Coordinates of C-alpha atoms in Angstrom, one line a residue:
G1 CA 6.7 -19.9 -12.8
S2 CA 10.4 -18.4 -12.8
R3 CA 11.5 -21.0 -15.4
S4 CA 8.5 -19.5 -17.7
S5 CA 9.2 -16.3 -16.9
T6 CA 12.9 -16.9 -17.5
L7 CA 11.9 -18.4 -21.2
A8 CA 9.4 -15.5 -21.9
L9 CA 12.5 -13.2 -21.3
L10 CA 14.3 -15.2 -24.5
W11 CA 11.4 -15.9 -26.1
L12 CA 9.1 -13.5 -26.7
P13 CA 11.0 -10.7 -27.4
A14 CA 12.3 -13.4 -30.6
V15 CA 8.8 -13.9 -31.4
L16 CA 8.0 -10.1 -32.0
S17 CA 10.9 -9.5 -33.6
L18 CA 9.2 -11.4 -36.4
A19 CA 7.1 -8.5 -37.2
G20 CA 10.2 -6.3 -38.2
S21 CA 12.5 -8.8 -39.2
V22 CA 14.9 -8.4 -42.3
H23 CA 15.7 -11.9 -42.7
P24 CA 12.6 -13.6 -41.3
E25 CA 14.1 -17.3 -41.8
S26 CA 16.7 -16.5 -39.5
T27 CA 14.3 -15.6 -36.8
R28 CA 12.1 -18.4 -37.3
K29 CA 15.3 -20.6 -36.6
V30 CA 16.7 -18.5 -33.3
V31 CA 12.7 -19.2 -32.1
A32 CA 12.7 -23.0 -32.8
V33 CA 16.5 -23.0 -30.9
L34 CA 15.2 -21.1 -28.1
T35 CA 12.0 -23.6 -27.8
L36 CA 14.5 -26.6 -28.0
Y37 CA 17.3 -24.2 -25.4
A38 CA 14.3 -24.8 -22.8
L39 CA 13.3 -27.9 -23.0
T40 CA 17.0 -28.9 -22.5
G41 CA 17.0 -26.8 -19.2
L42 CA 13.8 -28.5 -18.2
G43 CA 15.8 -31.8 -18.6
L44 CA 18.8 -30.6 -16.8
L45 CA 16.9 -29.0 -13.9
V46 CA 14.8 -32.8 -13.7
C47 CA 18.7 -34.0 -13.7
V48 CA 20.1 -31.7 -11.0
A49 CA 16.8 -32.5 -8.8
D50 CA 17.9 -35.4 -8.1
A51 CA 21.1 -36.2 -6.0
R52 CA 22.6 -39.4 -7.8
R53 CA 21.5 -37.4 -11.5
R54 CA 23.3 -34.4 -10.5
T55 CA 26.8 -36.2 -9.9
L56 CA 26.5 -37.8 -12.9
L57 CA 25.6 -34.9 -14.8
H58 CA 28.6 -33.2 -13.2
V59 CA 30.7 -36.0 -14.1
A60 CA 29.9 -36.2 -17.9
L61 CA 30.2 -32.5 -18.0
A62 CA 33.9 -32.2 -16.5
C63 CA 34.9 -35.4 -18.2
V64 CA 33.5 -33.5 -22.0
L65 CA 35.3 -30.5 -20.9
L66 CA 38.5 -31.9 -20.1
L67 CA 38.6 -33.9 -23.2
W68 CA 38.2 -30.9 -25.3
V69 CA 41.1 -29.2 -22.6
G70 CA 43.6 -32.1 -23.3
D71 CA 42.8 -32.3 -27.1
S72 CA 43.3 -28.8 -27.4
Y73 CA 46.8 -29.5 -26.1
V74 CA 47.9 -32.1 -28.6
Q75 CA 46.9 -29.5 -31.3
L76 CA 49.1 -27.2 -29.8
L77 CA 52.0 -29.7 -29.4
L78 CA 51.4 -31.6 -32.9
G79 CA 49.7 -29.3 -35.1
F80 CA 46.6 -31.4 -35.2
D81 CA 44.5 -32.6 -32.8
L82 CA 43.1 -36.2 -31.9
I83 CA 40.8 -36.0 -34.6
G84 CA 43.0 -34.5 -37.4
V85 CA 41.9 -31.2 -36.9
P86 CA 44.8 -28.5 -38.0
M87 CA 45.5 -25.9 -35.6
P88 CA 44.6 -22.5 -37.8
A89 CA 47.6 -20.6 -39.5
E90 CA 46.9 -17.9 -37.1
G91 CA 48.1 -20.3 -34.8
R92 CA 44.8 -20.1 -32.7
V93 CA 44.1 -23.4 -30.5
V94 CA 40.7 -24.1 -31.3
G95 CA 40.8 -28.1 -30.7
F96 CA 37.5 -30.0 -32.1
F97 CA 35.8 -26.6 -32.9
G98 CA 37.9 -25.9 -36.3
D99 CA 37.3 -22.8 -38.1
N100 CA 35.5 -21.3 -35.5
L101 CA 36.4 -19.8 -31.7
R102 CA 33.3 -21.4 -29.8
Q103 CA 35.3 -23.5 -27.6
A104 CA 37.2 -20.6 -25.5
V105 CA 33.8 -19.1 -25.0
I106 CA 32.1 -22.3 -23.8
L107 CA 35.3 -23.8 -21.8
A108 CA 35.2 -19.8 -20.0
A109 CA 31.6 -20.1 -19.2
L110 CA 31.4 -23.8 -18.1
A111 CA 34.7 -23.6 -16.0
P112 CA 33.1 -23.3 -12.7
L113 CA 31.4 -26.7 -13.5
P114 CA 34.3 -28.8 -13.7
V115 CA 36.3 -27.2 -11.2
W116 CA 33.8 -27.1 -8.7
W117 CA 33.3 -31.0 -9.2
L118 CA 36.6 -31.6 -8.7
A119 CA 37.1 -29.5 -5.7
G120 CA 34.8 -32.3 -3.9
R121 CA 37.8 -34.4 -4.7
G122 CA 40.2 -32.2 -3.2
L123 CA 42.1 -28.6 -4.3
L124 CA 44.7 -29.8 -6.1
P125 CA 42.7 -31.5 -9.0
A126 CA 40.7 -28.5 -9.3
A127 CA 43.3 -26.0 -9.0
L128 CA 45.5 -28.3 -11.9
A129 CA 41.7 -28.3 -14.0
Y130 CA 41.5 -24.3 -13.4
L131 CA 45.0 -23.7 -14.9
A132 CA 45.1 -26.2 -17.8
L133 CA 41.3 -24.1 -18.7
V134 CA 43.1 -21.0 -18.6
G135 CA 45.6 -22.2 -20.7
V136 CA 43.8 -23.1 -23.8
V137 CA 41.4 -20.3 -23.5
A138 CA 44.8 -17.9 -23.6
L139 CA 45.8 -19.6 -26.7
S140 CA 42.6 -19.2 -28.2
G141 CA 43.5 -15.3 -28.5
V142 CA 39.5 -14.7 -27.7
R143 CA 39.9 -11.8 -25.1
G144 CA 36.3 -12.0 -24.2
A145 CA 36.9 -15.4 -22.9
W146 CA 40.0 -14.7 -21.1
V147 CA 37.7 -12.0 -19.0
I148 CA 35.5 -14.9 -18.6
V149 CA 37.4 -17.3 -17.2
L150 CA 39.2 -15.2 -14.7
L151 CA 36.0 -14.1 -13.5
A152 CA 35.5 -17.2 -12.7
G153 CA 38.1 -18.3 -11.1
A154 CA 38.1 -15.4 -8.9
G155 CA 34.8 -16.1 -7.8
F156 CA 35.9 -19.6 -7.0
L157 CA 38.5 -18.8 -5.3
W158 CA 37.0 -16.2 -3.5
H159 CA 34.3 -19.2 -2.1
Q160 CA 37.5 -21.0 -1.3
R161 CA 39.9 -18.7 0.2
G162 CA 40.1 -20.4 3.5
Q163 CA 41.3 -23.7 2.1
V164 CA 43.4 -22.6 -1.0
R165 CA 47.4 -22.7 -0.6
W166 CA 48.1 -19.1 -2.2
R167 CA 51.8 -19.9 -2.0
W168 CA 51.2 -22.5 -4.4
F169 CA 48.4 -21.5 -6.7
L170 CA 49.2 -17.9 -7.4
P171 CA 52.7 -18.6 -8.9
G172 CA 51.0 -21.6 -10.4
L173 CA 48.3 -19.3 -12.6
A174 CA 51.3 -16.7 -13.2
L175 CA 53.2 -19.7 -14.9
V176 CA 50.5 -20.7 -17.1
V177 CA 49.9 -17.0 -18.1
L178 CA 53.9 -16.3 -18.8
L179 CA 53.8 -20.0 -20.8
A180 CA 50.8 -18.6 -22.8
S181 CA 52.1 -15.3 -23.2
Q182 CA 54.8 -17.1 -25.4
S183 CA 52.4 -17.6 -27.8
A184 CA 52.8 -15.0 -30.8
L185 CA 48.8 -14.9 -31.2
V186 CA 48.4 -13.9 -27.7
E187 CA 51.3 -11.9 -27.5
R188 CA 49.9 -10.1 -30.9
K189 CA 46.5 -9.7 -29.0
L190 CA 48.4 -8.6 -25.9
E191 CA 50.0 -5.7 -28.4
Q192 CA 46.8 -4.7 -30.0
T193 CA 45.2 -4.2 -26.7
A194 CA 48.2 -2.3 -25.1
S195 CA 48.8 0.1 -28.5
L196 CA 46.3 2.8 -27.7
S197 CA 48.4 6.2 -28.0
S198 CA 45.1 8.1 -28.0
L199 CA 41.2 7.8 -27.1
D200 CA 40.2 8.0 -30.2
F201 CA 37.4 6.2 -31.8
A202 CA 39.5 4.4 -34.2
Q203 CA 42.4 3.4 -32.1
L204 CA 40.0 2.3 -29.4
D205 CA 37.9 0.6 -32.2
R206 CA 40.6 -1.3 -33.4
A207 CA 41.9 -2.1 -29.5
L208 CA 38.6 -3.7 -29.0
G209 CA 38.5 -5.7 -31.5
Y210 CA 36.1 -3.4 -33.5
R211 CA 33.3 -3.7 -30.8
L212 CA 32.9 0.0 -31.0
T213 CA 31.8 -0.2 -34.5
I214 CA 29.3 -3.3 -33.5
W215 CA 27.7 -1.5 -30.5
D216 CA 27.6 1.9 -32.8
T217 CA 25.8 -0.2 -35.7
A218 CA 23.4 -1.9 -33.1
L219 CA 22.4 1.3 -31.5
A220 CA 21.8 2.5 -35.1
M221 CA 19.3 -0.6 -35.4
V222 CA 17.7 0.2 -32.2
L223 CA 17.0 3.9 -33.3
D224 CA 15.5 2.9 -36.8
R225 CA 13.5 -0.1 -35.1
P226 CA 13.2 0.5 -31.4
F227 CA 10.4 -1.7 -31.0
T228 CA 10.8 -4.6 -33.0
G229 CA 14.1 -4.7 -34.1
V230 CA 15.8 -6.1 -37.0
G231 CA 15.0 -10.0 -36.4
A232 CA 16.6 -12.3 -34.3
G233 CA 19.5 -13.6 -36.2
G234 CA 19.4 -10.9 -38.8
G235 CA 22.2 -8.7 -37.1
R236 CA 24.7 -9.3 -39.8
R237 CA 22.6 -8.9 -42.8
A238 CA 20.9 -5.4 -41.6
A239 CA 24.4 -4.2 -40.6

């Protein structure tokens, strides 16, 4: 019941938005993808219901994410990753993902999975994996991912607070952040965030990566079509 309700929260609004979609083809694709996500989620639930399968899932996810992290550091050091993907000219570390920034967000969101699994083998490997993740996410220049990975780390540390050797972990985290901040890209992002001389719309919008414009546009869409919206996947065209 709860699984069906969770799917309905995503799938039904997408279907209903077809009525007012500015680009029905994009909306139909979103509906189809959400259906595939639901099937994938059910498969994962089957896996986690069994202890052995759950362990295999944790191991597989941890290995994939740690491979991405290692590949990203290779890209940072050599200028290209293990399969030859070059680092973008602006200096972002993107790993296998090439010309988009999805890796940072995925690593940040899934950070608890490898860290939690490694914690069962000892807090040292878990702490090292987390610090390595923080470094890659920081070097991506995606500030939203910075917030996500730090919140994930804070939650994990709170849960493990009785076992963490803070005198080692906190200096390690500070060192990783310090080294990452030496990146010209990270420095620019930090300066952009701290460059506010006033709280007017234009400056705040720039400091937030033009998110105020995005939110203002989204609000205009809601007011224009409050019931069906502009259609799932149609936001860019409606803007």
